[in-house]
Coordinates of C-alpha atoms and ligand atoms in Angstrom, one line a residue:
M1 CA 99.6 104.0 127.8
S2 CA 100.8 106.4 125.7
E3 CA 98.0 108.2 123.3
E4 CA 99.8 107.4 119.8
V5 CA 99.4 104.1 120.9
R6 CA 96.4 103.9 122.0
V7 CA 95.4 105.3 118.6
R8 CA 96.8 102.9 116.7
D9 CA 95.6 99.6 118.9
D10 CA 92.1 101.3 117.8
R11 CA 92.7 102.0 114.2
S12 CA 93.6 98.4 113.9
R13 CA 90.8 96.8 115.7
T14 CA 88.3 99.1 113.7
L15 CA 89.9 97.4 110.6
A16 CA 88.9 93.9 111.3
Q17 CA 85.9 94.8 112.6
A18 CA 85.0 97.3 109.8
L19 CA 86.1 94.2 107.8
E20 CA 84.0 92.0 109.5
E21 CA 80.4 94.1 109.6
H22 CA 81.1 94.9 105.5
L23 CA 81.5 91.3 104.9
T24 CA 78.5 90.3 106.8
E25 CA 75.5 92.8 106.0
W26 CA 76.8 92.1 102.6
S27 CA 76.5 88.2 102.2
E28 CA 73.5 88.8 104.3
R29 CA 71.8 91.4 101.6
T30 CA 73.1 89.2 98.5
G31 CA 72.6 85.2 99.7
I32 CA 76.1 84.3 99.0
A33 CA 78.1 82.9 101.2
V34 CA 81.6 84.3 102.9
E35 CA 84.1 82.9 104.4
I36 CA 86.6 84.9 106.4
W37 CA 90.1 83.3 106.3
A38 CA 92.0 85.8 107.6
L39 CA 91.7 89.3 109.4
P40 CA 94.3 92.1 110.0
G41 CA 96.1 92.0 113.6
R42 CA 97.6 95.3 115.0
D43 CA 99.4 97.7 113.1
V44 CA 97.6 98.4 109.9
P45 CA 98.3 102.0 109.0
A46 CA 95.1 103.9 108.7
A47 CA 95.8 104.6 104.4
F48 CA 96.2 101.0 104.2
G49 CA 92.9 100.3 106.0
E50 CA 91.3 103.2 103.9
V51 CA 92.7 101.2 100.5
V52 CA 91.3 97.9 101.6
L53 CA 87.6 99.1 102.4
A54 CA 87.5 100.1 99.0
V55 CA 88.8 97.7 97.0
L56 CA 86.7 95.2 99.0
A57 CA 84.0 96.9 98.3
E58 CA 84.6 96.9 94.4
A59 CA 85.5 93.1 94.4
L60 CA 82.2 92.6 96.4
S61 CA 80.1 94.4 93.7
N62 CA 81.8 92.6 90.7
V63 CA 81.2 88.9 92.5
E64 CA 77.6 90.1 93.2
R65 CA 77.2 91.4 89.3
H66 CA 79.4 89.6 87.3
S67 CA 80.1 86.0 89.0
R68 CA 76.9 83.9 89.9
A69 CA 79.7 82.7 92.9
R70 CA 77.8 80.7 95.4
V71 CA 81.2 81.3 98.1
V72 CA 83.6 84.4 98.9
S73 CA 86.8 83.8 100.4
V74 CA 88.3 86.5 102.1
A75 CA 91.7 87.0 103.9
V76 CA 93.6 90.2 104.8
T77 CA 96.4 89.6 106.2
H78 CA 99.9 92.7 107.6
G79 CA 102.3 91.1 108.5
H80 CA 106.7 92.2 107.6
G81 CA 106.8 91.9 104.1
G82 CA 103.7 94.0 104.2
L83 CA 99.9 93.9 103.3
R84 CA 98.4 91.2 101.2
M85 CA 94.7 90.9 100.1
T86 CA 93.0 87.9 98.4
V87 CA 88.8 88.0 97.8
S88 CA 88.5 84.8 95.7
D89 CA 84.7 84.1 94.4
D90 CA 83.8 80.0 93.1
G91 CA 81.5 81.8 90.3
V92 CA 81.7 81.6 86.3
G93 CA 85.1 83.7 86.1
F94 CA 86.1 85.4 83.0
F95 CA 88.3 84.6 80.2
G96 CA 91.4 86.6 79.2
E97 CA 92.5 90.3 81.2
A98 CA 89.7 91.9 83.2
R99 CA 89.1 95.7 81.7
G100 CA 87.3 98.5 83.3
R101 CA 86.8 101.4 85.4
G102 CA 86.1 99.1 88.5
V103 CA 89.7 97.3 88.3
T104 CA 91.2 100.3 86.9
A105 CA 90.5 101.9 90.1
M106 CA 91.2 99.0 92.2
R107 CA 94.6 99.0 90.7
A108 CA 95.5 102.5 91.0
H109 CA 94.9 102.4 95.0
F110 CA 97.0 100.0 95.8
H111 CA 100.0 101.2 93.3
R112 CA 99.6 105.1 94.7
L113 CA 100.6 103.4 98.4
G114 CA 103.5 101.3 96.1
G115 CA 101.8 98.2 96.1
S116 CA 100.1 95.7 93.0
L117 CA 96.5 93.9 92.1
G118 CA 96.1 91.2 89.8
V119 CA 92.4 90.2 89.4
N120 CA 92.4 87.1 87.7
G121 CA 89.6 84.5 86.1
S122 CA 89.4 81.5 85.4
P123 CA 86.7 80.6 83.0
G124 CA 84.2 78.1 84.7
E125 CA 85.8 78.2 88.2
G126 CA 86.0 81.7 89.6
T127 CA 87.8 84.5 90.0
T128 CA 90.7 86.1 92.5
V129 CA 91.6 89.4 92.9
T130 CA 94.9 89.9 94.8
G131 CA 96.9 92.2 96.3
V132 CA 99.9 93.5 98.0
L133 CA 101.4 96.3 99.5
P134 CA 104.9 96.8 101.2
R135 CA 105.3 97.4 104.4
R136 CA 105.3 101.5 105.5
G137 CA 108.3 103.1 107.8
Ligands
LIG1 N1 84.1 88.5 90.4 C1 83.7 88.5 88.9 N2 82.9 87.2 88.1 C2 83.8 87.4 86.8 N3 83.4 88.2 86.4 C3 84.6 89.4 86.7 C4 84.5 89.1 88.3 N4 85.0 90.1 88.6 C5 85.2 91.5 87.0 N5 84.9 90.6 86.4 C6 84.9 90.8 84.9 O1 85.9 92.2 84.4 C7 85.4 93.3 83.7 C8 86.0 94.5 84.1 O2 85.4 95.1 86.0 P1 85.5 96.0 86.2 O3 84.7 96.3 87.9 O4 86.4 97.0 85.9 O5 83.6 96.4 85.3 P2 82.4 96.3 85.2 O6 82.2 95.7 86.9 O7 82.4 95.8 84.2 O8 82.1 98.1 85.6 P3 82.6 99.0 86.7 O9 83.7 100.1 85.8 O10 80.9 100.0 87.1 O11 83.2 98.6 87.7 C9 83.6 92.7 84.7 O12 82.6 93.5 83.0 C10 83.6 91.3 84.5 O13 83.4 90.9 83.3
LIG2 MG1 83.1 96.3 88.3

């Protein structure tokens, strides 16, 4: 196996592992349950991984501070269409548009790589963060 292939494999494993570790620690600390619906496999570009971890941290910080949720569901998939990330909670949600430095920073991370991100609150039902990054190369 060439060095390049091994390095790429290591990185993609690291993203899935990093996500799992981060979510497990966060859940233990906050007492909010985490359901992992999907984790990315191989071939995730390193730049995608960095953005996913940064956005996840802010999304979870918002769940902890604002949502009063009992469960948060997380899915990160990577395939022909690119990368898709969803963080969904069953908390209080909110009315209207999310405005703040956290949401602005999450959007900027995805825009920088040509993608898009939305934060949708449904009052009384929860909040969903959805981001998409177009496939690279
Ligand atoms: N998971 C969530 N549940 C309920 N409300 C949320 C959630 N995520 C975001 N919000 C609402 O959207 C607003 C904007 O979020 P944003 O992260 O931009 O700002 P913030 O968390 O208030 O402050 P900071 O700039 O420190 O992140 C929040 O103040 C909150 O009202
Ligand atoms: Mg915030």
